[in-house]
Every structure is written in structure tokens, then in C-alpha cells.
PDB file of C-alpha atoms in Angstrom:
ATOM      1  CA  UNK P1376       8.961 253.646  28.310  1.00  0.00           C
ATOM      2  CA  UNK P1377      10.701 251.059  26.102  1.00  0.00           C
ATOM      3  CA  UNK P1378      11.254 253.700  23.413  1.00  0.00           C
ATOM      4  CA  UNK P1379      12.836 256.073  25.938  1.00  0.00           C
ATOM      5  CA  UNK P1380      15.067 253.294  27.259  1.00  0.00           C
ATOM      6  CA  UNK P1381      16.151 252.353  23.749  1.00  0.00           C
ATOM      7  CA  UNK P1382      16.914 256.014  23.004  1.00  0.00           C
ATOM      8  CA  UNK P1383      19.004 256.351  26.176  1.00  0.00           C
ATOM      9  CA  UNK P1384      20.911 253.146  25.383  1.00  0.00           C
ATOM     10  CA  UNK P1385      21.643 254.432  21.880  1.00  0.00           C
ATOM     11  CA  UNK P1386      23.055 257.680  23.299  1.00  0.00           C
ATOM     12  CA  UNK P1387      25.241 255.745  25.752  1.00  0.00           C
ATOM     13  CA  UNK P1388      26.599 253.587  22.913  1.00  0.00           C
ATOM     14  CA  UNK P1389      27.369 256.642  20.765  1.00  0.00           C
ATOM     15  CA  UNK P1390      29.147 258.356  23.649  1.00  0.00           C
ATOM     16  CA  UNK P1391      31.079 255.175  24.366  1.00  0.00           C
ATOM     17  CA  UNK P1392      32.231 254.888  20.765  1.00  0.00           C
ATOM     18  CA  UNK P1393      33.152 258.582  20.650  1.00  0.00           C
ATOM     19  CA  UNK P1394      35.175 258.283  23.856  1.00  0.00           C
ATOM     20  CA  UNK P1395      37.019 255.240  22.459  1.00  0.00           C
ATOM     21  CA  UNK P1396      37.759 257.058  19.196  1.00  0.00           C
ATOM     22  CA  UNK P1397      39.108 260.079  21.065  1.00  0.00           C
ATOM     23  CA  UNK P1398      41.234 257.890  23.314  1.00  0.00           C
ATOM     24  CA  UNK P1399      42.893 256.160  20.339  1.00  0.00           C
ATOM     25  CA  UNK P1400      43.188 259.213  18.102  1.00  0.00           C
ATOM     26  CA  UNK P1401      46.710 260.062  16.975  1.00  0.00           C
ATOM     27  CA  UNK P1402      47.679 263.141  19.007  1.00  0.00           C
ATOM     28  CA  UNK P1403      49.386 264.873  16.081  1.00  0.00           C
ATOM     29  CA  UNK P1404      47.878 264.636  12.634  1.00  0.00           C
ATOM     30  CA  UNK P1405      49.755 267.130  10.443  1.00  0.00           C
ATOM     31  CA  UNK P1406      53.331 267.123   9.190  1.00  0.00           C
ATOM     32  CA  UNK P1407      53.883 270.679  10.460  1.00  0.00           C
ATOM     33  CA  UNK P1408      52.732 269.653  13.935  1.00  0.00           C
ATOM     34  CA  UNK P1409      55.097 266.688  13.780  1.00  0.00           C
ATOM     35  CA  UNK P1410      57.947 268.991  12.806  1.00  0.00           C
ATOM     36  CA  UNK P1411      57.169 271.268  15.737  1.00  0.00           C
ATOM     37  CA  UNK P1412      57.035 268.308  18.117  1.00  0.00           C
ATOM     38  CA  UNK P1413      60.355 266.910  16.866  1.00  0.00           C
ATOM     39  CA  UNK P1414      62.026 270.293  17.365  1.00  0.00           C
ATOM     40  CA  UNK P1415      60.674 270.439  20.919  1.00  0.00           C
ATOM     41  CA  UNK P1416      62.133 267.025  21.793  1.00  0.00           C
ATOM     42  CA  UNK P1417      65.609 267.944  20.537  1.00  0.00           C
ATOM     43  CA  UNK P1418      65.795 267.028  16.845  1.00  0.00           C
ATOM     44  CA  UNK P1419      67.803 269.682  15.026  1.00  0.00           C
ATOM     45  CA  UNK P1420      65.633 271.921  12.855  1.00  0.00           C
ATOM     46  CA  UNK P1421      68.367 271.791  10.220  1.00  0.00           C
ATOM     47  CA  UNK P1422      67.842 268.023   9.921  1.00  0.00           C
ATOM     48  CA  UNK P1423      64.040 268.302   9.940  1.00  0.00           C
ATOM     49  CA  UNK P1424      64.181 270.774   7.046  1.00  0.00           C
ATOM     50  CA  UNK P1425      66.283 268.373   4.968  1.00  0.00           C
ATOM     51  CA  UNK P1426      64.150 265.230   5.018  1.00  0.00           C
ATOM     52  CA  UNK P1427      60.872 264.171   3.423  1.00  0.00           C
ATOM     53  CA  UNK P1428      57.445 264.023   5.034  1.00  0.00           C
ATOM     54  CA  UNK P1429      57.779 260.254   5.081  1.00  0.00           C
ATOM     55  CA  UNK P1430      60.900 260.354   7.216  1.00  0.00           C
ATOM     56  CA  UNK P1431      59.343 263.043   9.426  1.00  0.00           C
ATOM     57  CA  UNK P1432      56.462 260.643  10.068  1.00  0.00           C
ATOM     58  CA  UNK P1433      58.796 257.710  10.808  1.00  0.00           C
ATOM     59  CA  UNK P1434      60.918 259.824  13.121  1.00  0.00           C
ATOM     60  CA  UNK P1435      57.825 261.193  14.870  1.00  0.00           C
ATOM     61  CA  UNK P1436      56.404 257.703  15.368  1.00  0.00           C
ATOM     62  CA  UNK P1437      59.607 256.659  17.093  1.00  0.00           C
ATOM     63  CA  UNK P1438      60.158 259.799  19.164  1.00  0.00           C
ATOM     64  CA  UNK P1439      56.546 260.004  20.367  1.00  0.00           C
ATOM     65  CA  UNK P1440      56.654 256.442  21.701  1.00  0.00           C
ATOM     66  CA  UNK P1441      57.944 257.800  24.996  1.00  0.00           C
ATOM     67  CA  UNK P1442      60.988 255.514  24.833  1.00  0.00           C
ATOM     68  CA  UNK P1443      63.140 257.341  22.257  1.00  0.00           C
ATOM     69  CA  UNK P1444      65.539 260.278  22.652  1.00  0.00           C
ATOM     70  CA  UNK P1445      68.056 262.137  20.517  1.00  0.00           C
ATOM     71  CA  UNK P1446      71.535 260.761  21.117  1.00  0.00           C
ATOM     72  CA  UNK P1447      73.703 262.912  18.819  1.00  0.00           C
ATOM     73  CA  UNK P1448      73.758 264.827  15.543  1.00  0.00           C
ATOM     74  CA  UNK P1449      76.418 265.757  13.011  1.00  0.00           C
ATOM     75  CA  UNK P1450      76.464 267.560   9.666  1.00  0.00           C
ATOM     76  CA  UNK P1451      79.169 268.058   7.025  1.00  0.00           C
ATOM     77  CA  UNK P1452      79.163 270.714   4.289  1.00  0.00           C
ATOM     78  CA  UNK P1453      81.041 270.690   1.007  1.00  0.00           C
ATOM     79  CA  UNK P1454      84.009 268.615   2.120  1.00  0.00           C
ATOM     80  CA  UNK P1455      84.394 267.192  -1.365  1.00  0.00           C
ATOM     81  CA  UNK P1456      85.848 270.341  -2.947  1.00  0.00           C
ATOM     82  CA  UNK P1457      89.465 271.053  -3.794  1.00  0.00           C
ATOM     83  CA  UNK P1458      89.574 269.760  -7.361  1.00  0.00           C
ATOM     84  CA  UNK P1459      89.872 271.512 -10.696  1.00  0.00           C
ATOM     85  CA  UNK P1460      86.373 272.032 -12.058  1.00  0.00           C
ATOM     86  CA  UNK P1461      86.063 272.567 -15.789  1.00  0.00           C
ATOM     87  CA  UNK P1462      82.772 273.089 -17.609  1.00  0.00           C
ATOM     88  CA  UNK P1463      82.894 269.526 -18.912  1.00  0.00           C
ATOM     89  CA  UNK P1464      83.795 268.071 -15.535  1.00  0.00           C
ATOM     90  CA  UNK P1465      81.070 270.093 -13.882  1.00  0.00           C
ATOM     91  CA  UNK P1466      78.473 268.721 -16.264  1.00  0.00           C
ATOM     92  CA  UNK P1467      79.814 265.265 -15.416  1.00  0.00           C
ATOM     93  CA  UNK P1468      78.888 265.806 -11.812  1.00  0.00           C
ATOM     94  CA  UNK P1469      81.716 267.383  -9.818  1.00  0.00           C
ATOM     95  CA  UNK P1470      80.964 268.695  -6.333  1.00  0.00           C
ATOM     96  CA  UNK P1471      82.339 272.219  -5.875  1.00  0.00           C
ATOM     97  CA  UNK P1472      82.916 273.301  -2.290  1.00  0.00           C
ATOM     98  CA  UNK P1473      79.814 273.969  -0.184  1.00  0.00           C
ATOM     99  CA  UNK P1474      77.442 272.438  -2.707  1.00  0.00           C
ATOM    100  CA  UNK P1475      76.401 269.472  -0.655  1.00  0.00           C
ATOM    101  CA  UNK P1476      75.397 268.665   2.917  1.00  0.00           C
ATOM    102  CA  UNK P1477      75.416 265.302   4.686  1.00  0.00           C
ATOM    103  CA  UNK P1478      73.461 264.881   7.912  1.00  0.00           C
ATOM    104  CA  UNK P1479      73.651 262.092  10.474  1.00  0.00           C
ATOM    105  CA  UNK P1480      71.200 261.875  13.393  1.00  0.00           C
ATOM    106  CA  UNK P1481      71.319 259.093  15.983  1.00  0.00           C
ATOM    107  CA  UNK P1482      68.423 258.331  18.316  1.00  0.00           C
ATOM    108  CA  UNK P1483      68.245 255.737  21.068  1.00  0.00           C
ATOM    109  CA  UNK P1484      65.283 253.618  22.094  1.00  0.00           C
ATOM    110  CA  UNK P1485      65.182 252.384  25.699  1.00  0.00           C
ATOM    111  CA  UNK P1486      63.051 249.834  27.522  1.00  0.00           C
ATOM    112  CA  UNK P1487      60.940 250.676  30.541  1.00  0.00           C
ATOM    113  CA  UNK P1488      63.839 249.791  32.820  1.00  0.00           C
ATOM    114  CA  UNK P1489      66.181 252.210  31.061  1.00  0.00           C
ATOM    115  CA  UNK P1490      68.086 249.537  29.128  1.00  0.00           C
ATOM    116  CA  UNK P1491      69.042 250.684  25.622  1.00  0.00           C
ATOM    117  CA  UNK P1492      67.261 248.464  23.093  1.00  0.00           C
ATOM    118  CA  UNK P1493      68.656 249.995  19.907  1.00  0.00           C
ATOM    119  CA  UNK P1494      70.160 253.021  18.215  1.00  0.00           C
ATOM    120  CA  UNK P1495      68.632 254.247  14.981  1.00  0.00           C
ATOM    121  CA  UNK P1496      70.883 256.070  12.524  1.00  0.00           C
ATOM    122  CA  UNK P1497      69.067 258.577  10.275  1.00  0.00           C
ATOM    123  CA  UNK P1498      71.188 259.781   7.316  1.00  0.00           C
ATOM    124  CA  UNK P1499      70.209 262.413   4.774  1.00  0.00           C
ATOM    125  CA  UNK P1500      72.034 264.294   2.035  1.00  0.00           C
ATOM    126  CA  UNK P1501      71.086 267.331   0.003  1.00  0.00           C
ATOM    127  CA  UNK P1502      72.659 268.822  -3.088  1.00  0.00           C
ATOM    128  CA  UNK P1503      72.748 272.601  -2.816  1.00  0.00           C
ATOM    129  CA  UNK P1504      72.734 275.238  -5.539  1.00  0.00           C
ATOM    130  CA  UNK P1505      72.614 279.005  -5.055  1.00  0.00           C
ATOM    131  CA  UNK P1506      72.000 279.530  -8.790  1.00  0.00           C
ATOM    132  CA  UNK P1507      68.587 278.073  -9.626  1.00  0.00           C
ATOM    133  CA  UNK P1508      69.049 278.524 -13.366  1.00  0.00           C
ATOM    134  CA  UNK P1509      72.292 276.576 -13.507  1.00  0.00           C
ATOM    135  CA  UNK P1510      72.940 272.861 -13.841  1.00  0.00           C
ATOM    136  CA  UNK P1511      76.675 273.128 -13.305  1.00  0.00           C
ATOM    137  CA  UNK P1512      76.544 272.569  -9.543  1.00  0.00           C
ATOM    138  CA  UNK P1513      74.319 269.517  -9.625  1.00  0.00           C
ATOM    139  CA  UNK P1514      75.226 265.910 -10.478  1.00  0.00           C
ATOM    140  CA  UNK P1515      73.394 265.685 -13.786  1.00  0.00           C
ATOM    141  CA  UNK P1516      74.160 263.575 -16.831  1.00  0.00           C
ATOM    142  CA  UNK P1517      75.439 260.780 -14.620  1.00  0.00           C
ATOM    143  CA  UNK P1518      75.766 257.287 -16.060  1.00  0.00           C
ATOM    144  CA  UNK P1519      77.041 255.693 -12.860  1.00  0.00           C
ATOM    145  CA  UNK P1520      75.986 255.623  -9.218  1.00  0.00           C
ATOM    146  CA  UNK P1521      76.764 257.377  -5.952  1.00  0.00           C
ATOM    147  CA  UNK P1522      76.807 255.650  -2.591  1.00  0.00           C
ATOM    148  CA  UNK P1523      76.376 255.871   1.165  1.00  0.00           C
ATOM    149  CA  UNK P1524      78.165 253.781   3.772  1.00  0.00           C
ATOM    150  CA  UNK P1525      77.508 253.608   7.508  1.00  0.00           C
ATOM    151  CA  UNK P1526      80.262 252.077   9.645  1.00  0.00           C
ATOM    152  CA  UNK P1527      80.173 251.178  13.347  1.00  0.00           C
ATOM    153  CA  UNK P1528      82.257 249.244  15.863  1.00  0.00           C
ATOM    154  CA  UNK P1529      81.101 245.636  15.660  1.00  0.00           C
ATOM    155  CA  UNK P1530      82.579 245.000  19.097  1.00  0.00           C
ATOM    156  CA  UNK P1531      79.649 246.885  20.623  1.00  0.00           C
ATOM    157  CA  UNK P1532      76.885 247.133  18.012  1.00  0.00           C
ATOM    158  CA  UNK P1533      75.201 244.776  15.575  1.00  0.00           C
ATOM    159  CA  UNK P1534      72.944 245.530  12.597  1.00  0.00           C
ATOM    160  CA  UNK P1535      69.254 244.783  13.091  1.00  0.00           C
ATOM    161  CA  UNK P1536      68.269 242.614  10.141  1.00  0.00           C
ATOM    162  CA  UNK P1537      65.642 244.162   7.871  1.00  0.00           C
ATOM    163  CA  UNK P1538      65.960 247.647   9.366  1.00  0.00           C
ATOM    164  CA  UNK P1539      67.505 249.414   6.343  1.00  0.00           C
ATOM    165  CA  UNK P1540      65.478 251.859   4.239  1.00  0.00           C
ATOM    166  CA  UNK P1541      66.628 254.305   1.519  1.00  0.00           C
ATOM    167  CA  UNK P1542      64.829 256.617  -0.911  1.00  0.00           C
ATOM    168  CA  UNK P1543      66.089 259.277  -3.315  1.00  0.00           C
ATOM    169  CA  UNK P1544      64.171 262.482  -4.099  1.00  0.00           C
ATOM    170  CA  UNK P1545      64.270 265.331  -6.592  1.00  0.00           C
ATOM    171  CA  UNK P1546      62.862 268.835  -6.184  1.00  0.00           C
ATOM    172  CA  UNK P1547      61.791 271.206  -8.927  1.00  0.00           C
ATOM    173  CA  UNK P1548      63.011 274.728  -8.024  1.00  0.00           C
ATOM    174  CA  UNK P1549      59.668 276.099  -9.223  1.00  0.00           C
ATOM    175  CA  UNK P1550      58.058 274.178  -6.336  1.00  0.00           C
ATOM    176  CA  UNK P1551      60.866 273.813  -3.777  1.00  0.00           C
ATOM    177  CA  UNK P1552      58.647 272.603  -0.924  1.00  0.00           C
ATOM    178  CA  UNK P1553      57.588 269.432  -2.761  1.00  0.00           C
ATOM    179  CA  UNK P1554      59.861 266.378  -2.908  1.00  0.00           C
ATOM    180  CA  UNK P1555      59.292 263.695  -5.538  1.00  0.00           C
ATOM    181  CA  UNK P1556      60.547 260.155  -4.964  1.00  0.00           C
ATOM    182  CA  UNK P1557      62.542 258.655  -7.827  1.00  0.00           C
ATOM    183  CA  UNK P1558      64.312 255.407  -8.540  1.00  0.00           C
ATOM    184  CA  UNK P1559      64.033 252.194  -6.610  1.00  0.00           C
ATOM    185  CA  UNK P1560      63.335 252.236  -2.889  1.00  0.00           C
ATOM    186  CA  UNK P1561      66.126 250.225  -1.299  1.00  0.00           C
ATOM    187  CA  UNK P1562      65.498 247.985   1.689  1.00  0.00           C
ATOM    188  CA  UNK P1563      68.587 245.836   1.315  1.00  0.00           C
ATOM    189  CA  UNK P1564      72.203 246.939   1.339  1.00  0.00           C
ATOM    190  CA  UNK P1565      74.527 246.505  -1.636  1.00  0.00           C
ATOM    191  CA  UNK P1566      77.203 245.108   0.679  1.00  0.00           C
ATOM    192  CA  UNK P1567      77.255 244.618   4.423  1.00  0.00           C
ATOM    193  CA  UNK P1568      79.174 243.040   7.261  1.00  0.00           C
ATOM    194  CA  UNK P1569      78.809 243.323  11.014  1.00  0.00           C
ATOM    195  CA  UNK P1570      80.527 246.672  11.300  1.00  0.00           C
ATOM    196  CA  UNK P1571      79.361 248.328   8.099  1.00  0.00           C
ATOM    197  CA  UNK P1572      76.655 248.632   5.474  1.00  0.00           C
ATOM    198  CA  UNK P1573      76.683 250.284   2.060  1.00  0.00           C
ATOM    199  CA  UNK P1574      74.286 251.086  -0.765  1.00  0.00           C
ATOM    200  CA  UNK P1575      74.608 252.400  -4.320  1.00  0.00           C
ATOM    201  CA  UNK P1576      71.881 254.424  -6.016  1.00  0.00           C
ATOM    202  CA  UNK P1577      71.184 256.124  -9.336  1.00  0.00           C
ATOM    203  CA  UNK P1578      71.228 259.903  -9.710  1.00  0.00           C
ATOM    204  CA  UNK P1579      68.308 261.641 -11.360  1.00  0.00           C
ATOM    205  CA  UNK P1580      69.472 263.028 -14.720  1.00  0.00           C
ATOM    206  CA  UNK P1581      66.755 265.524 -15.571  1.00  0.00           C
ATOM    207  CA  UNK P1582      67.824 269.167 -15.686  1.00  0.00           C
ATOM    208  CA  UNK P1583      66.989 271.742 -13.046  1.00  0.00           C
ATOM    209  CA  UNK P1584      66.054 269.170 -10.444  1.00  0.00           C
ATOM    210  CA  UNK P1585      67.793 269.322  -7.064  1.00  0.00           C
ATOM    211  CA  UNK P1586      68.585 266.037  -5.420  1.00  0.00           C
ATOM    212  CA  UNK P1587      68.338 264.699  -1.902  1.00  0.00           C
ATOM    213  CA  UNK P1588      68.064 261.303  -0.293  1.00  0.00           C
ATOM    214  CA  UNK P1589      67.652 259.629   3.054  1.00  0.00           C
ATOM    215  CA  UNK P1590      68.343 256.352   4.783  1.00  0.00           C
ATOM    216  CA  UNK P1591      67.888 254.863   8.209  1.00  0.00           C
ATOM    217  CA  UNK P1592      69.137 251.679   9.877  1.00  0.00           C
ATOM    218  CA  UNK P1593      68.943 250.247  13.406  1.00  0.00           C
ATOM    219  CA  UNK P1594      71.884 249.021  15.486  1.00  0.00           C
ATOM    220  CA  UNK P1595      71.477 246.842  18.574  1.00  0.00           C
ATOM    221  CA  UNK P1596      73.953 246.944  21.487  1.00  0.00           C
ATOM    222  CA  UNK P1597      75.659 243.597  21.988  1.00  0.00           C
ATOM    223  CA  UNK P1598      75.426 241.731  25.278  1.00  0.00           C
ATOM    224  CA  UNK P1599      77.893 243.261  27.697  1.00  0.00           C
ATOM    225  CA  UNK P1600      78.279 246.498  25.706  1.00  0.00           C
ATOM    226  CA  UNK P1601      76.489 248.597  28.357  1.00  0.00           C
ATOM    227  CA  UNK P1602      78.916 250.773  30.288  1.00  0.00           C
ATOM    228  CA  UNK P1603      81.682 250.444  27.695  1.00  0.00           C
ATOM    229  CA  UNK P1604      81.766 254.206  27.104  1.00  0.00           C
ATOM    230  CA  UNK P1605      81.466 256.107  23.823  1.00  0.00           C
ATOM    231  CA  UNK P1606      81.699 254.748  20.297  1.00  0.00           C
ATOM    232  CA  UNK P1607      81.426 256.366  16.863  1.00  0.00           C
ATOM    233  CA  UNK P1608      78.908 255.745  14.095  1.00  0.00           C
ATOM    234  CA  UNK P1609      80.236 257.125  10.800  1.00  0.00           C
ATOM    235  CA  UNK P1610      78.261 258.003   7.655  1.00  0.00           C
ATOM    236  CA  UNK P1611      80.103 258.579   4.381  1.00  0.00           C
ATOM    237  CA  UNK P1612      78.862 259.714   0.963  1.00  0.00           C
ATOM    238  CA  UNK P1613      80.870 259.043  -2.215  1.00  0.00           C
ATOM    239  CA  UNK P1614      80.467 260.713  -5.587  1.00  0.00           C
ATOM    240  CA  UNK P1615      82.264 259.781  -8.806  1.00  0.00           C
ATOM    241  CA  UNK P1616      83.144 262.889 -10.779  1.00  0.00           C
ATOM    242  CA  UNK P1617      84.552 261.387 -13.957  1.00  0.00           C
ATOM    243  CA  UNK P1618      82.102 260.062 -16.525  1.00  0.00           C
ATOM    244  CA  UNK P1619      83.769 256.677 -16.837  1.00  0.00           C
ATOM    245  CA  UNK P1620      84.216 256.111 -13.108  1.00  0.00           C
ATOM    246  CA  UNK P1621      82.585 253.072 -11.555  1.00  0.00           C
ATOM    247  CA  UNK P1622      81.962 253.271  -7.822  1.00  0.00           C
ATOM    248  CA  UNK P1623      81.935 250.008  -5.917  1.00  0.00           C
ATOM    249  CA  UNK P1624      81.443 248.965  -2.316  1.00  0.00           C
ATOM    250  CA  UNK P1625      83.920 246.562  -0.780  1.00  0.00           C
ATOM    251  CA  UNK P1626      83.566 244.615   2.460  1.00  0.00           C
ATOM    252  CA  UNK P1627      86.744 244.583   4.501  1.00  0.00           C
ATOM    253  CA  UNK P1628      85.573 243.148   7.844  1.00  0.00           C
ATOM    254  CA  UNK P1629      84.712 244.674  10.192  1.00  0.00           C
ATOM    255  CA  UNK P1630      84.176 247.685   7.900  1.00  0.00           C
ATOM    256  CA  UNK P1631      82.766 248.542   4.508  1.00  0.00           C
ATOM    257  CA  UNK P1632      84.531 250.963   2.175  1.00  0.00           C
ATOM    258  CA  UNK P1633      84.311 252.518  -1.300  1.00  0.00           C
ATOM    259  CA  UNK P1634      86.484 251.627  -4.268  1.00  0.00           C
ATOM    260  CA  UNK P1635      86.510 253.255  -7.704  1.00  0.00           C
ATOM    261  CA  UNK P1636      88.164 252.573 -11.045  1.00  0.00           C
ATOM    262  CA  UNK P1637      88.921 256.270 -11.638  1.00  0.00           C
ATOM    263  CA  UNK P1638      88.170 259.348  -9.563  1.00  0.00           C
ATOM    264  CA  UNK P1639      85.746 259.936  -6.734  1.00  0.00           C
ATOM    265  CA  UNK P1640      85.346 262.117  -3.654  1.00  0.00           C
ATOM    266  CA  UNK P1641      83.896 261.338  -0.249  1.00  0.00           C
ATOM    267  CA  UNK P1642      82.581 263.335   2.662  1.00  0.00           C
ATOM    268  CA  UNK P1643      81.603 262.099   6.098  1.00  0.00           C
ATOM    269  CA  UNK P1644      79.623 262.914   9.226  1.00  0.00           C
ATOM    270  CA  UNK P1645      80.268 261.112  12.522  1.00  0.00           C
ATOM    271  CA  UNK P1646      78.033 260.783  15.577  1.00  0.00           C
ATOM    272  CA  UNK P1647      78.948 259.541  19.058  1.00  0.00           C
ATOM    273  CA  UNK P1648      76.770 257.213  21.133  1.00  0.00           C
ATOM    274  CA  UNK P1649      77.214 256.398  24.818  1.00  0.00           C
ATOM    275  CA  UNK P1650      76.771 252.743  25.626  1.00  0.00           C
TER     276      UNK P1650
END
């Protein structure tokens, strides 16, 4: 009788542990399933296809919380063109028209009572090249840095300290579905003020490697901002296209902007949030 009772107790304990494990199991375990879920809740497929698995996971974690929604999305293509592009200049890293895309996604996180706790700004860029045997459309042989700036209206929004994250990636065209992280992961801005934040990063200089990168930050609505209407959050990418150029980031409160000793081009994507 004691043996039977012990056996029954063991079964009950196993079932209890199994039930607990099932109850706490992450509902989606694969990146592809996460991508599908994000598409279903309104994240643009175009954006999903641009970013790394790591950002997909971060975005999924936020969106599946039940408190996050897509606020707005914007993309810019090849707005840096319009310059003379010689073979030498091209090797130095010029951006011909339609050879780059910049994406800006904004999500909002709300409390149980519907109050907006924060907006998260997800920025990604991707260098494009229709000729996979050519280096002339990619920013190779760079000795300087490129940069990203995000600006917002400091009257309504404030930067959440410690919320910035950036990583650059390269892709080998022989294995285009695999991104490889390169360079330093940045978790602190190069320059910032309440109203803007900017980073500078190295470009990968190996041949035949296509570049992309991504960043996200969080912005918190200020007290009294609710009901103020719409406000813009602007993302800008800058690229120096002369070998001796030196890109810098300058704080001009309440904004951050680029400066350069020689020549550079910028492109921007702007999203709108409703306070």
C-alpha cells in the first residue's frame, strides 16, 4: 500500500512540474515564428526583413508583453545621391542614388490604465547593391566614421537613461541570410542632449561584404505631455564621401546635428507619435 501511495505521489509531482513548465514556456520559440507574430501585430515586413535576429527578439519581447503597439513607421531610400561619382570617389565610399535605405519604427508601451509609459524608436539602415560582384556601391576602404542621430522635441519627450543600443553587421553575399556583428557594440551615445542623441561608428572595410546596422532608444513622455497632439521623431544618417573627411556630432540644444570638415551627405526618416 505504501509503495502504491509513493508511486501515485511521484506521478502527481511529475504532472505538477510538467504543468508548471508548460505554463511558463515561451509561447514562440523560433525567429521565424517571431517574425510572423510581429507582422500580424502591425510591424512592417520591410522593417522585419532588414534587422538582425537579435533585434527581432527584442522587438518580439516588447510587442508580446500585451502593452506595446506600433505607433508609426517611415523609410527613406537613396536620398543621398545627386553628386558626381568617379571611380576613385566611389571606392572612397560615395552613396549613389537608391543604394541605401534608412528605416525608423516607433512603438509605444502603455500601462494597464492606458497611460503611455514610453515610446521606443527602432532605427535600422542597410546598404544595397544590385551588383554582387562590385565594390563600387558599398562604403569600403573607409578611414573615418559614419553616424546616426535621433532628434525629438524635448518639450514633450525625454531620453530614458541607459536605453540606447547599437550594433553594426556585415553580410557575405555568398550567404545573404546570415548577419555577422562587427565592431564595438555601443550602449552610450557619442553626444546627447535632451532633444537629441548621436553616435559614430566604424565601417567594415573588407571587400564584398554588405553593411547594415541597427539602434534603438526609449523616450518617455514628460508630465503634462498627454493630449498635446502629434510630435515628430527624426532619424538621420550621415556618410562622409571624401577620404579625408571627418564627421563629428555637435550638440546644439535642444538638438544634435552633424558637422564635417569636408564633404558628407545625410538622409532622414521621420515618424509621428500622438501624445
